[in-house]
Structure formats: structure tokens, C-alpha cells
Amino acid sequence: MDDPRNQDAHERVIGGYRLLRSLGRGGFGEVFLGEAEDGGRAAVKLLHVSWSGDQDMRRRFAAEVEQARRVSEFCVARILDADLEAEQPWIASEYIDGPTLQDSVQTEGPRSGSELQRLAVSTATALAAIHAAGVVHRDLKPDNIMLASDGPRVIDFGIARAVEATSVTASGVVGTIGYMAPEQLEGARLTAAVDVFSWAAVMVFAATGREAFPAPTQAARIARILAGTPDLEGVEGPLVGVLAGCLNKDADARPDASTLLRHLIAGPAGGSTPTGARPVSTPPAAVEAPDATTVTPAPDAMTRVGVDRTRVAEHPPAGVVPVDPTRVARVDPTRVAGVDPGGTAGPGAAVGRSPATTPPGRPSPAPPHGRTAESGPYPVGASFSAAQAQGPMVHPQNQGAPFGAPSTPAPSGLVPPYHFAGARFQDAGTLAETMQRDWSAAVQVFNDPAERSVLGAWIMNDLGDTTIDRSLFRRQVGDANLAVASFISQLRPDLPPVFRGRAVAMSDLRSLFADPRPLLTGAPRANEMVLLARPELLRILGAHQSPEPGAHHRLAENLDGAERAGNALCARLAEELEGWRSTRVTVNPALVMAFLLTPDQMTPPGDGRDSAVADWVDILWRSVIGAELPDSAGYAAAVHAAMPTVQALSRQRHYWEGRHSEVSGAHEALEDKVTFQQRMHRAAQACKYGIVALPVGFVLGLADGGGFAEFLFGLGVLALVGAVGVSVTNWVMCGGAARRAQRVMELQHSRQQLPQLNHGVSRIRSDLERARRITSG
């Protein structure tokens, strides 16, 4: 069904601008094309009616005006007028007559060569100007870049903040997945570096037509941004290196906008990194760090040659520190995790030291959870082999075995160590425990194919392990966080479940998902919830020992079933209801999981005091009331996911029913008026014919026609008076001939409109009735 926003906008006038049509709808406002009395055009943004009474939203709306005015006008749409105290606040800004970068790439294809370079330079210029004004845009994306004839302009400062802002948790919509920096997804303190990351992601889209971090689901996209590598295939020339540096996970390693602009203008060959940023040639382990705390490996550690990447010499030459060149951090050769030469430190300490090597004044590391010095590396009941617990070794004859080949355990003491996070490990279980504590470093290992190969060779060849899933090392890793979780759960199921440094026992999940509002508002916490709401992850976590055995697995099955039920309901609505056929609604798995964990939070969405929205919510929520868990959780999430569609259908209903009522009423009034003027016209015509009796009676009277002549004469006089009276009455009541003719045309037009309006109203009512049958069945 057609969206009425483009049909009835012209009936509104805001601040002297007649609204012509809708240009788009955002998180808390809608933008219309407005026309002033002098013919000038503007983009008029109205705060949503539902937000108009919210003082915080009014404040943010006002901040948008203030922030946009602080930026140089050459790179943004300048503010023309605004009324922030109106009942429905509005902003009128310069109308950019041109497509968005999103539309342009979709219709004309990706950019390349000098055209791409010009786009990169001009958008980087705009970004530098925005940051020079002390503003962070926070939602730079292809849809917010307008391609004007005189260059691109950045629009929509609706979620921008000043640089000195310290938090983003108060913001509802915090950006657009696919163009958000890792720290933005994490809800951390934001700096201008988030815009540099977004700019690079936008340029990847401009050059390739796809996102820099493509993935099939929202959770997978978030995971790839946090821990994966960008897909730069298709980007050519020096820009590859520039974009790689700007897409660094570490915000401090990205160039600022001014440095980026200078680098683009200078145009160095080979894609070197802008001054002040880490070299683009930084190994993937550093580039892909999932947070801003990752330490870049020292250059000498990365360039050391002559060392076997899978072995560390047992007797290094004097003065040479044995360092595995594939490791990120420097290694203290006296630190051996899981081995206590002195017998005093816990055998499970990740960075265990003998008393002789512990720095003065620093206590020895405490044994890990559930360990004592006498208990050995693993607690009783751990599900891995005794040989593994004792640190199986590889005989020297097996050191040349191919990757993953069967190996023969070597005599004790000959196992080469594995270096991780600055420590040496001689058993996999202790390594897994340390990886759980240092999740970021573990993600670097699994995200780098070379690093994974080294780890796999150590696990399978050196330790001779036959229990861990080989696919962790032999297949491409789509989600490094999942790979780390799987590695830890297989080696140390005795550990409590942890994911990305967060405890995720069932009690922890219930606490995290107790409040589903972040999922409805788009607050940063929602990103973490989305990453956790995956059946495959829950099944991995279910391998850990838990006070609630099997709870993670049951939750995974329920999540699977509920999500299928919710999506099936959305698909059926789209298939059977005419108004839904152009929509694509999918449920949010995180919201499903919130409802599964806390069914009391399963409440219908608000209707905003809109009767049409209330009707749809009431009908759709019947599916929730009529189902049991887990299906009811899926249906509830489907109703919440369908709210944008419901609101659009509500606007359509108001439009069609309003227009039907208006046209029907006008049609009835026109019909009465036209009927009256037609009757008056016929009466006037009859009177004109009667006037003929006047001259006939006069002639007969001269011929002494007697009484008949007098009758005709009197009839003629009466017809003359009647004609004059009827004509005057018709003119007074119905207007002149032109107005009466126009009224007839208006009646014909309304007769043509009514069938279409009747059909539109009928379709809406039919959809409501069919939806009622679907949700009640």
C-alpha cells in the first residue's frame, strides 16, 4: 500500500515552509522537503510527535542545531531556521539537491580511480572541519553523505556529541551497525577516532559496494567489527593502506582527520600510513585487537629472523632471549606457566615464577580457582586425559611431523613451550585458563591464520592431543570470539563459562537480560546482548560445568525454536496481508532471549495513544497470549520488531480513512449543491420558455383575443418574473456560471476518487481482519 506521507505532506505548513514530501525518517525525527513563499527549498526536520513531550529529546534536538552551526558551512547542510519551542520542534536546513552516497553507489555502482580519490579527499575535508568545531558525528554512513553538484555534504547531526562528551549510554540510537567503531559498539568513551573508522568503512563501501565487515547476521557483523579483519578486496592503490590504518581496532592507532587529509592530499605511493598512526604493515594480531588497550608488538619482536616459528631453542646462544616471533608480547624466558621450579607457586599460575624470579615486594601469584600447589594442573573431574594433565611431551623424532599428524609422546621435559601473553606454557589446560582471563590476546591468536597454525601444531604435534576439535585450526575462522570460547570449553570445561571477559553463567545471563530496554532503544549494552544471543555460543558455553547442568543447552534450543516461531509469524503476515508485502520484519534474537530468561518482561509495546497502532498491537499480541514458552517469546519479539511496520500502517490508515471521510463528506455536499443548481437551471429554462406567452398574449390582445389573450399575457409576465427570480437565486446560492461548472467538475473528480479510497479503506480493514484470524488461530 502506498505510503501517504508523500501525499498529504503538502497540506502542512511549518515555519513558513509548505511541506511537499517526505525525504526520510530517522531515530527521532522525520525530514520533509519544504518550500518557502519565495520558492526557496529547505529540508525541514520535525521531531516525532511521540518525542515532543520528552524534555531530554528536545534538548538533544536543540543540540543538533547548535552542533551543526559550529561546523563550517562548506561541508555540511547549513541551518536556515529553527523553532525549538514549538509544540512539535523543527529545524529547516539547506536542501541538497542530489543523491546520497548510498543511493548513488547502488544505482551507478562503486567508485574507482580519481573519482574515488576525489570523494575520499572531499569527505575527509568535511570530517576535519567537523572535528575542528569540536564535534563528533558518531553516525557517519553513506546515507548521511549527500552528493551535491559542488561536492559532498555531511548531514544529520541528530546523534552527534561534542568531543568532551564522556558517555554514550544516554543515547538511544548510537550509530549504524557496519559503520561503527569497536569502542562505539562496546559503549566506551568516544573520541573523534570513531568518525575516522566510520569514514574508512564508508570509503570501502564507495569502492566496493559492500560493507567493510560483511556478515549474514547482525551478531556476526558486530563480532567481525570487534575481532575480525576488514574485507578490503576490490579497493585499489594506496588507499588500501590508508583504510587499513583507519580501521585499526585501537582508536589511538588511527590517524586524526587532519593527518588523514594531509596524507590523502600528499598521495604517497604504496599506501603508507599517515604520520602519527601505527604502520599499516603492523601484523594482524595488532591490527585486530578488539579494544583500545592492546599493546602493539615491539618491532624487534616482529622482525627477528632465524627462529623456528614453532619451536624455542632449549639452549639459546648467550645473550639471545628466545622469543617466538609469532607472539605479540615480549617473553620472559624465566616465566613458565603451569611449571613451578621452586615448588612454591601454584602450578596453574599463568605467569608462575620461582621465588628467585619474583620481584622484591611483589607477592607470588595466587593459584587459580580451585587449585593448590599439590593438586596438579587440573582439578579432579576435569574432562581431559591424564596424559594431557601431566603435560604430554613430543619425542624429538616427531618434531618434523606435518601439522596435525599423529605424534609419539616424548620423554618428560622435552616438550617445547608455547608462548602467550608474555608467558611460556607447557600444558594446554593452563593456556586455556590464561586465555579466558586475557580474552583480547586470545582473539588475536585465533584471528590470525599463522598464529592459529602455530597453536594447532603445538596442540596436535607437540602435545599429541587427540581430543580437541581440529577444525579450530584447519578452517577459516569467521568469529574469533566463538573460536576462543570453543577452545577454552573443550580444554577446561571445569572453568566457569566466560565470553569476552564477561561471566555468562545462567545467573549472569538473567541479570544481563533482566532489562530489555537497551534492545528497544539501541543503547550500547544491546550490542553485547546481541553477541550472547546465539544458539551456537550457548551450546559452547553449555560444555562448562554449571550449578544448573544443561541450562545453557536448553536455552539454546528454546532460543532456536522461539526465533523460528517469531520469524514464521512475520513471514505469514507478509505473505497474507497486502499492507505487509513490501516489509521485511525479522525478530531480534537478543530480545527473544530476554523474554525467555525473564518472561515477566514480556509486555506489549506502547501505542503512543494512537488508536490505529493500538488496534494492531492488540491483534498481534493475541499470538503471544495464545502460545506457551518458547514460542510466546518469539511472537512477542516479532510484535516489537514489527512496530515500524505497524506505525507505517497506522499512518496509512489515518490517511486513507481520513481522505475517505473527507472526500465522502465533500462528495455528498457537492452532490446536494449540484442537484440544487441543476434544478434551478431547469426551472430557469422552463421560465424562459414561458416568456414566449408574453408577446403572444400581447398580439392576441390587440386583435381582441379576449380572455385567452389576457391569460397568455399574464402567463408570460409570470414566466419573466420567475426566470429573473430563479436566475438570481441560483447565482446567490450557487455562484456564477463558471463556479457552477467548476462544482460539476469537482463532483465528477470526487466520483472518480471514491472507488480508489473505498478500495484502500477496504484493504486496511481486510488486513486487520485477516491478521486477527492469523493471530487467533
mmCIF file of C-alpha atoms in Angstrom, residues 341-645:
data_model
loop_
_atom_site.group_PDB
_atom_site.id
_atom_site.type_symbol
_atom_site.label_atom_id
_atom_site.label_comp_id
_atom_site.label_asym_id
_atom_site.label_seq_id
_atom_site.Cartn_x
_atom_site.Cartn_y
_atom_site.Cartn_z
ATOM 1 C CA PRO A 341 60.562 -24.944 39.591
ATOM 2 C CA GLY A 342 60.637 -23.933 43.190
ATOM 3 C CA GLY A 343 57.511 -25.798 44.141
ATOM 4 C CA THR A 344 56.004 -22.839 45.968
ATOM 5 C CA ALA A 345 53.851 -21.146 43.365
ATOM 6 C CA GLY A 346 50.562 -22.644 42.239
ATOM 7 C CA PRO A 347 51.109 -24.944 39.287
ATOM 8 C CA GLY A 348 48.236 -23.333 37.465
ATOM 9 C CA ALA A 349 49.526 -19.770 37.681
ATOM 10 C CA ALA A 350 49.517 -18.248 34.239
ATOM 11 C CA VAL A 351 52.692 -16.358 34.879
ATOM 12 C CA GLY A 352 54.182 -18.522 37.587
ATOM 13 C CA ARG A 353 57.630 -17.627 38.915
ATOM 14 C CA SER A 354 60.019 -19.361 41.202
ATOM 15 C CA PRO A 355 60.742 -17.466 44.410
ATOM 16 C CA ALA A 356 64.058 -16.441 42.929
ATOM 17 C CA THR A 357 62.431 -14.695 39.973
ATOM 18 C CA THR A 358 59.566 -12.947 41.767
ATOM 19 C CA PRO A 359 60.350 -9.227 42.042
ATOM 20 C CA PRO A 360 61.013 -7.998 45.577
ATOM 21 C CA GLY A 361 57.969 -6.659 47.318
ATOM 22 C CA ARG A 362 55.517 -8.329 44.902
ATOM 23 C CA PRO A 363 53.535 -11.310 46.182
ATOM 24 C CA SER A 364 53.697 -14.539 44.239
ATOM 25 C CA PRO A 365 50.690 -15.101 42.022
ATOM 26 C CA ALA A 366 47.818 -16.871 43.751
ATOM 27 C CA PRO A 367 46.818 -20.276 42.434
ATOM 28 C CA PRO A 368 43.899 -20.187 40.023
ATOM 29 C CA HIS A 369 40.388 -21.048 41.073
ATOM 30 C CA GLY A 370 40.150 -24.444 42.673
ATOM 31 C CA ARG A 371 43.909 -25.185 42.621
ATOM 32 C CA THR A 372 46.536 -25.849 45.165
ATOM 33 C CA ALA A 373 50.210 -26.494 44.700
ATOM 34 C CA GLU A 374 49.670 -30.150 45.471
ATOM 35 C CA SER A 375 46.592 -30.718 43.337
ATOM 36 C CA GLY A 376 48.362 -30.591 39.999
ATOM 37 C CA PRO A 377 47.428 -28.505 36.969
ATOM 38 C CA TYR A 378 43.756 -29.545 36.858
ATOM 39 C CA PRO A 379 41.107 -30.221 39.493
ATOM 40 C CA VAL A 380 39.747 -33.709 39.953
ATOM 41 C CA GLY A 381 36.984 -34.486 37.484
ATOM 42 C CA ALA A 382 38.260 -32.366 34.627
ATOM 43 C CA SER A 383 37.337 -34.000 31.348
ATOM 44 C CA PHE A 384 40.695 -34.351 29.669
ATOM 45 C CA SER A 385 43.229 -37.120 29.574
ATOM 46 C CA ALA A 386 45.673 -37.849 32.345
ATOM 47 C CA ALA A 387 48.493 -37.662 29.855
ATOM 48 C CA GLN A 388 47.282 -34.205 28.926
ATOM 49 C CA ALA A 389 47.104 -33.193 32.579
ATOM 50 C CA GLN A 390 50.676 -34.346 33.084
ATOM 51 C CA GLY A 391 51.862 -32.292 30.107
ATOM 52 C CA PRO A 392 52.429 -34.872 27.339
ATOM 53 C CA MET A 393 55.680 -34.377 25.519
ATOM 54 C CA VAL A 394 56.814 -34.966 21.977
ATOM 55 C CA HIS A 395 59.783 -37.090 21.182
ATOM 56 C CA PRO A 396 62.462 -35.352 19.073
ATOM 57 C CA GLN A 397 61.749 -37.775 16.264
ATOM 58 C CA ASN A 398 58.283 -36.211 15.905
ATOM 59 C CA GLN A 399 59.444 -32.615 15.626
ATOM 60 C CA GLY A 400 59.435 -32.757 11.877
ATOM 61 C CA ALA A 401 55.941 -34.281 11.633
ATOM 62 C CA PRO A 402 53.474 -32.442 9.454
ATOM 63 C CA PHE A 403 50.855 -30.179 11.023
ATOM 64 C CA GLY A 404 48.228 -32.265 12.814
ATOM 65 C CA ALA A 405 49.980 -35.581 12.120
ATOM 66 C CA PRO A 406 49.920 -38.275 14.825
ATOM 67 C CA SER A 407 52.750 -37.880 17.230
ATOM 68 C CA THR A 408 54.529 -40.049 19.754
ATOM 69 C CA PRO A 409 54.760 -38.721 23.297
ATOM 70 C CA ALA A 410 58.310 -37.724 24.129
ATOM 71 C CA PRO A 411 60.170 -38.259 27.348
ATOM 72 C CA SER A 412 59.248 -35.837 30.099
ATOM 73 C CA GLY A 413 60.941 -32.470 29.892
ATOM 74 C CA LEU A 414 61.306 -32.331 26.111
ATOM 75 C CA VAL A 415 58.025 -30.569 25.244
ATOM 76 C CA PRO A 416 58.715 -27.197 23.600
ATOM 77 C CA PRO A 417 56.778 -24.410 25.314
ATOM 78 C CA TYR A 418 54.076 -22.271 23.745
ATOM 79 C CA HIS A 419 54.343 -18.526 24.323
ATOM 80 C CA PHE A 420 51.243 -16.471 25.007
ATOM 81 C CA ALA A 421 50.810 -13.033 26.550
ATOM 82 C CA GLY A 422 54.388 -12.900 27.774
ATOM 83 C CA ALA A 423 54.419 -16.319 29.427
ATOM 84 C CA ARG A 424 55.551 -19.839 28.477
ATOM 85 C CA PHE A 425 53.093 -22.736 28.638
ATOM 86 C CA GLN A 426 53.772 -26.467 28.682
ATOM 87 C CA ASP A 427 50.210 -27.731 29.039
ATOM 88 C CA ALA A 428 47.113 -26.738 27.103
ATOM 89 C CA GLY A 429 44.758 -26.552 30.069
ATOM 90 C CA THR A 430 46.717 -23.803 31.781
ATOM 91 C CA LEU A 431 46.942 -21.965 28.457
ATOM 92 C CA ALA A 432 43.165 -22.161 28.071
ATOM 93 C CA GLU A 433 42.678 -20.749 31.575
ATOM 94 C CA THR A 434 45.012 -17.855 30.819
ATOM 95 C CA MET A 435 43.275 -17.194 27.511
ATOM 96 C CA GLN A 436 39.982 -16.936 29.354
ATOM 97 C CA ARG A 437 41.494 -14.218 31.551
ATOM 98 C CA ASP A 438 43.226 -12.422 28.663
ATOM 99 C CA TRP A 439 40.469 -12.711 26.081
ATOM 100 C CA SER A 440 41.719 -9.926 23.826
ATOM 101 C CA ALA A 441 45.103 -11.564 23.333
ATOM 102 C CA ALA A 442 43.403 -14.911 22.689
ATOM 103 C CA VAL A 443 41.235 -13.345 19.993
ATOM 104 C CA GLN A 444 44.380 -12.064 18.288
ATOM 105 C CA VAL A 445 45.745 -15.614 18.140
ATOM 106 C CA PHE A 446 42.600 -17.147 16.637
ATOM 107 C CA ASN A 447 42.068 -14.251 14.288
ATOM 108 C CA ASP A 448 45.489 -14.672 12.664
ATOM 109 C CA PRO A 449 45.782 -17.789 10.440
ATOM 110 C CA ALA A 450 49.525 -18.046 11.064
ATOM 111 C CA GLU A 451 49.082 -17.759 14.822
ATOM 112 C CA ARG A 452 46.361 -20.412 14.792
ATOM 113 C CA SER A 453 48.586 -22.728 12.788
ATOM 114 C CA VAL A 454 51.346 -22.405 15.361
ATOM 115 C CA LEU A 455 48.907 -23.096 18.193
ATOM 116 C CA GLY A 456 47.411 -26.048 16.330
ATOM 117 C CA ALA A 457 50.844 -27.537 15.667
ATOM 118 C CA TRP A 458 51.724 -27.227 19.343
ATOM 119 C CA ILE A 459 48.442 -28.799 20.475
ATOM 120 C CA MET A 460 48.384 -31.661 17.976
ATOM 121 C CA ASN A 461 52.023 -32.357 17.130
ATOM 122 C CA ASP A 462 53.914 -31.294 20.231
ATOM 123 C CA LEU A 463 51.379 -32.290 22.897
ATOM 124 C CA GLY A 464 49.858 -35.118 20.881
ATOM 125 C CA ASP A 465 46.332 -34.069 21.888
ATOM 126 C CA THR A 466 43.614 -36.097 20.140
ATOM 127 C CA THR A 467 40.533 -34.613 21.810
ATOM 128 C CA ILE A 468 40.228 -31.015 20.662
ATOM 129 C CA ASP A 469 38.279 -30.192 17.507
ATOM 130 C CA ARG A 470 40.791 -29.869 14.648
ATOM 131 C CA SER A 471 38.521 -27.539 12.688
ATOM 132 C CA LEU A 472 39.517 -24.742 15.063
ATOM 133 C CA PHE A 473 42.919 -24.755 13.388
ATOM 134 C CA ARG A 474 42.209 -26.032 9.888
ATOM 135 C CA ARG A 475 39.201 -23.956 8.803
ATOM 136 C CA GLN A 476 38.842 -20.260 8.294
ATOM 137 C CA VAL A 477 37.599 -18.600 11.475
ATOM 138 C CA GLY A 478 34.515 -16.472 10.911
ATOM 139 C CA ASP A 479 34.185 -15.375 14.540
ATOM 140 C CA ALA A 480 37.354 -15.393 16.617
ATOM 141 C CA ASN A 481 35.386 -14.916 19.841
ATOM 142 C CA LEU A 482 33.434 -18.111 19.218
ATOM 143 C CA ALA A 483 36.661 -19.932 18.401
ATOM 144 C CA VAL A 484 38.242 -18.816 21.689
ATOM 145 C CA ALA A 485 35.140 -19.871 23.625
ATOM 146 C CA SER A 486 35.162 -23.287 21.935
ATOM 147 C CA PHE A 487 38.896 -23.784 22.577
ATOM 148 C CA ILE A 488 38.508 -22.988 26.278
ATOM 149 C CA SER A 489 35.375 -25.077 26.764
ATOM 150 C CA GLN A 490 36.993 -28.141 25.208
ATOM 151 C CA LEU A 491 40.179 -27.921 27.232
ATOM 152 C CA ARG A 492 38.835 -26.594 30.530
ATOM 153 C CA PRO A 493 35.146 -27.427 31.000
ATOM 154 C CA ASP A 494 35.779 -27.179 34.742
ATOM 155 C CA LEU A 495 36.117 -23.390 34.442
ATOM 156 C CA PRO A 496 33.025 -21.202 34.859
ATOM 157 C CA PRO A 497 31.669 -20.009 31.484
ATOM 158 C CA VAL A 498 33.103 -16.686 30.303
ATOM 159 C CA PHE A 499 32.696 -14.849 26.990
ATOM 160 C CA ARG A 500 34.731 -11.815 26.001
ATOM 161 C CA GLY A 501 35.748 -11.330 29.625
ATOM 162 C CA ARG A 502 32.153 -11.413 30.912
ATOM 163 C CA ALA A 503 30.874 -14.138 33.224
ATOM 164 C CA VAL A 504 27.994 -15.841 31.439
ATOM 165 C CA ALA A 505 26.640 -18.430 33.846
ATOM 166 C CA MET A 506 22.850 -18.650 33.760
ATOM 167 C CA SER A 507 22.569 -16.302 36.733
ATOM 168 C CA ASP A 508 24.772 -13.780 34.915
ATOM 169 C CA LEU A 509 22.661 -14.029 31.754
ATOM 170 C CA ARG A 510 19.465 -13.486 33.728
ATOM 171 C CA SER A 511 20.963 -10.394 35.288
ATOM 172 C CA LEU A 512 22.214 -9.016 31.963
ATOM 173 C CA PHE A 513 18.930 -9.652 30.131
ATOM 174 C CA ALA A 514 16.666 -8.607 33.007
ATOM 175 C CA ASP A 515 16.128 -5.215 31.400
ATOM 176 C CA PRO A 516 15.362 -5.488 27.649
ATOM 177 C CA ARG A 517 15.087 -1.725 27.149
ATOM 178 C CA PRO A 518 18.582 -1.343 25.634
ATOM 179 C CA LEU A 519 17.448 -3.682 22.857
ATOM 180 C CA LEU A 520 14.454 -1.444 22.160
ATOM 181 C CA THR A 521 16.359 1.852 22.306
ATOM 182 C CA GLY A 522 19.638 0.777 20.683
ATOM 183 C CA ALA A 523 21.814 1.610 23.717
ATOM 184 C CA PRO A 524 25.418 0.260 23.608
ATOM 185 C CA ARG A 525 24.613 -2.542 26.041
ATOM 186 C CA ALA A 526 22.416 -4.040 23.319
ATOM 187 C CA ASN A 527 25.482 -4.971 21.259
ATOM 188 C CA GLU A 528 26.819 -7.251 23.989
ATOM 189 C CA MET A 529 23.371 -8.820 24.377
ATOM 190 C CA VAL A 530 23.157 -9.485 20.636
ATOM 191 C CA LEU A 531 26.535 -11.243 20.668
ATOM 192 C CA LEU A 532 25.424 -13.522 23.502
ATOM 193 C CA ALA A 533 22.031 -14.401 21.996
ATOM 194 C CA ARG A 534 23.330 -17.096 19.651
ATOM 195 C CA PRO A 535 22.412 -20.763 19.996
ATOM 196 C CA GLU A 536 25.851 -21.881 18.782
ATOM 197 C CA LEU A 537 27.538 -19.847 21.526
ATOM 198 C CA LEU A 538 25.143 -21.083 24.205
ATOM 199 C CA ARG A 539 25.892 -24.680 23.214
ATOM 200 C CA ILE A 540 29.613 -23.982 23.554
ATOM 201 C CA LEU A 541 29.081 -22.414 26.975
ATOM 202 C CA GLY A 542 26.982 -25.427 27.947
ATOM 203 C CA ALA A 543 30.129 -27.575 27.916
ATOM 204 C CA HIS A 544 31.302 -25.830 31.091
ATOM 205 C CA GLN A 545 30.385 -27.171 34.485
ATOM 206 C CA SER A 546 27.479 -25.215 35.938
ATOM 207 C CA PRO A 547 25.240 -25.151 39.019
ATOM 208 C CA GLU A 548 22.419 -25.614 36.504
ATOM 209 C CA PRO A 549 23.522 -28.546 34.348
ATOM 210 C CA GLY A 550 22.136 -28.430 30.832
ATOM 211 C CA ALA A 551 20.613 -24.947 31.271
ATOM 212 C CA HIS A 552 22.672 -23.362 28.501
ATOM 213 C CA HIS A 553 21.754 -26.156 26.096
ATOM 214 C CA ARG A 554 18.049 -25.825 26.942
ATOM 215 C CA LEU A 555 18.250 -22.081 26.461
ATOM 216 C CA ALA A 556 19.918 -22.613 23.080
ATOM 217 C CA GLU A 557 17.138 -24.970 21.949
ATOM 218 C CA ASN A 558 14.427 -22.624 23.209
ATOM 219 C CA LEU A 559 16.101 -19.663 21.506
ATOM 220 C CA ASP A 560 16.250 -21.590 18.246
ATOM 221 C CA GLY A 561 12.600 -22.586 18.455
ATOM 222 C CA ALA A 562 11.324 -19.175 19.566
ATOM 223 C CA GLU A 563 13.254 -17.356 16.862
ATOM 224 C CA ARG A 564 11.849 -19.694 14.210
ATOM 225 C CA ALA A 565 8.313 -19.183 15.549
ATOM 226 C CA GLY A 566 8.643 -15.389 15.555
ATOM 227 C CA ASN A 567 10.091 -15.252 12.059
ATOM 228 C CA ALA A 568 7.412 -17.642 10.814
ATOM 229 C CA LEU A 569 4.727 -15.301 12.141
ATOM 230 C CA CYS A 570 6.372 -12.332 10.394
ATOM 231 C CA ALA A 571 6.645 -14.318 7.157
ATOM 232 C CA ARG A 572 2.969 -15.337 7.307
ATOM 233 C CA LEU A 573 1.858 -11.753 7.886
ATOM 234 C CA ALA A 574 3.966 -10.595 4.924
ATOM 235 C CA GLU A 575 2.527 -13.366 2.761
ATOM 236 C CA GLU A 576 -1.172 -12.956 3.598
ATOM 237 C CA LEU A 577 -1.598 -9.235 4.330
ATOM 238 C CA GLU A 578 -1.447 -6.788 1.426
ATOM 239 C CA GLY A 579 -0.097 -3.963 3.553
ATOM 240 C CA TRP A 580 2.812 -6.110 4.789
ATOM 241 C CA ARG A 581 4.041 -7.486 1.476
ATOM 242 C CA SER A 582 6.687 -4.818 0.952
ATOM 243 C CA THR A 583 8.006 -5.175 4.513
ATOM 244 C CA ARG A 584 10.817 -7.353 5.811
ATOM 245 C CA VAL A 585 10.495 -7.959 9.533
ATOM 246 C CA THR A 586 12.848 -10.275 11.438
ATOM 247 C CA VAL A 587 12.929 -10.809 15.166
ATOM 248 C CA ASN A 588 15.859 -9.763 17.331
ATOM 249 C CA PRO A 589 17.321 -12.947 18.918
ATOM 250 C CA ALA A 590 18.555 -10.930 21.893
ATOM 251 C CA LEU A 591 15.031 -9.726 22.630
ATOM 252 C CA VAL A 592 13.780 -13.303 22.303
ATOM 253 C CA MET A 593 16.427 -14.395 24.800
ATOM 254 C CA ALA A 594 15.465 -11.587 27.186
ATOM 255 C CA PHE A 595 11.864 -12.774 27.128
ATOM 256 C CA LEU A 596 12.937 -16.396 27.620
ATOM 257 C CA LEU A 597 15.097 -15.525 30.629
ATOM 258 C CA THR A 598 12.675 -13.000 32.143
ATOM 259 C CA PRO A 599 9.123 -13.801 30.968
ATOM 260 C CA ASP A 600 7.750 -11.074 33.253
ATOM 261 C CA GLN A 601 9.312 -8.509 30.900
ATOM 262 C CA MET A 602 7.232 -9.841 28.025
ATOM 263 C CA THR A 603 4.854 -6.880 27.685
ATOM 264 C CA PRO A 604 3.256 -5.386 24.578
ATOM 265 C CA PRO A 605 4.857 -2.285 23.022
ATOM 266 C CA GLY A 606 3.311 1.103 23.692
ATOM 267 C CA ASP A 607 0.797 2.500 21.234
ATOM 268 C CA GLY A 608 1.688 6.170 21.684
ATOM 269 C CA ARG A 609 -2.019 6.930 22.235
ATOM 270 C CA ASP A 610 -2.640 6.153 18.595
ATOM 271 C CA SER A 611 -5.855 4.211 18.165
ATOM 272 C CA ALA A 612 -4.711 2.657 14.879
ATOM 273 C CA VAL A 613 -1.441 1.459 16.446
ATOM 274 C CA ALA A 614 -3.394 0.170 19.455
ATOM 275 C CA ASP A 615 -5.630 -1.906 17.168
ATOM 276 C CA TRP A 616 -2.629 -3.564 15.504
ATOM 277 C CA VAL A 617 -0.813 -4.188 18.808
ATOM 278 C CA ASP A 618 -3.961 -5.696 20.306
ATOM 279 C CA ILE A 619 -4.410 -8.027 17.312
ATOM 280 C CA LEU A 620 -0.756 -9.092 17.074
ATOM 281 C CA TRP A 621 -0.356 -9.621 20.813
ATOM 282 C CA ARG A 622 -3.087 -12.269 20.704
ATOM 283 C CA SER A 623 -0.472 -14.616 19.232
ATOM 284 C CA VAL A 624 1.608 -14.141 22.395
ATOM 285 C CA ILE A 625 -1.314 -14.699 24.751
ATOM 286 C CA GLY A 626 -2.356 -17.846 22.926
ATOM 287 C CA ALA A 627 1.086 -19.522 22.990
ATOM 288 C CA GLU A 628 3.399 -21.076 25.566
ATOM 289 C CA LEU A 629 7.124 -20.597 26.009
ATOM 290 C CA PRO A 630 9.318 -20.673 23.996
ATOM 291 C CA ASP A 631 7.009 -19.745 21.085
ATOM 292 C CA SER A 632 5.377 -16.901 23.001
ATOM 293 C CA ALA A 633 8.808 -15.244 23.444
ATOM 294 C CA GLY A 634 9.369 -15.414 19.684
ATOM 295 C CA TYR A 635 5.922 -13.966 18.970
ATOM 296 C CA ALA A 636 6.494 -11.148 21.476
ATOM 297 C CA ALA A 637 9.813 -10.266 19.839
ATOM 298 C CA ALA A 638 8.070 -10.360 16.442
ATOM 299 C CA VAL A 639 5.470 -7.828 17.613
ATOM 300 C CA HIS A 640 8.202 -5.495 18.843
ATOM 301 C CA ALA A 641 10.149 -5.941 15.600
ATOM 302 C CA ALA A 642 7.004 -5.143 13.603
ATOM 303 C CA MET A 643 6.396 -1.800 15.304
ATOM 304 C CA PRO A 644 7.911 0.309 12.468
ATOM 305 C CA THR A 645 5.591 -1.512 10.056
#
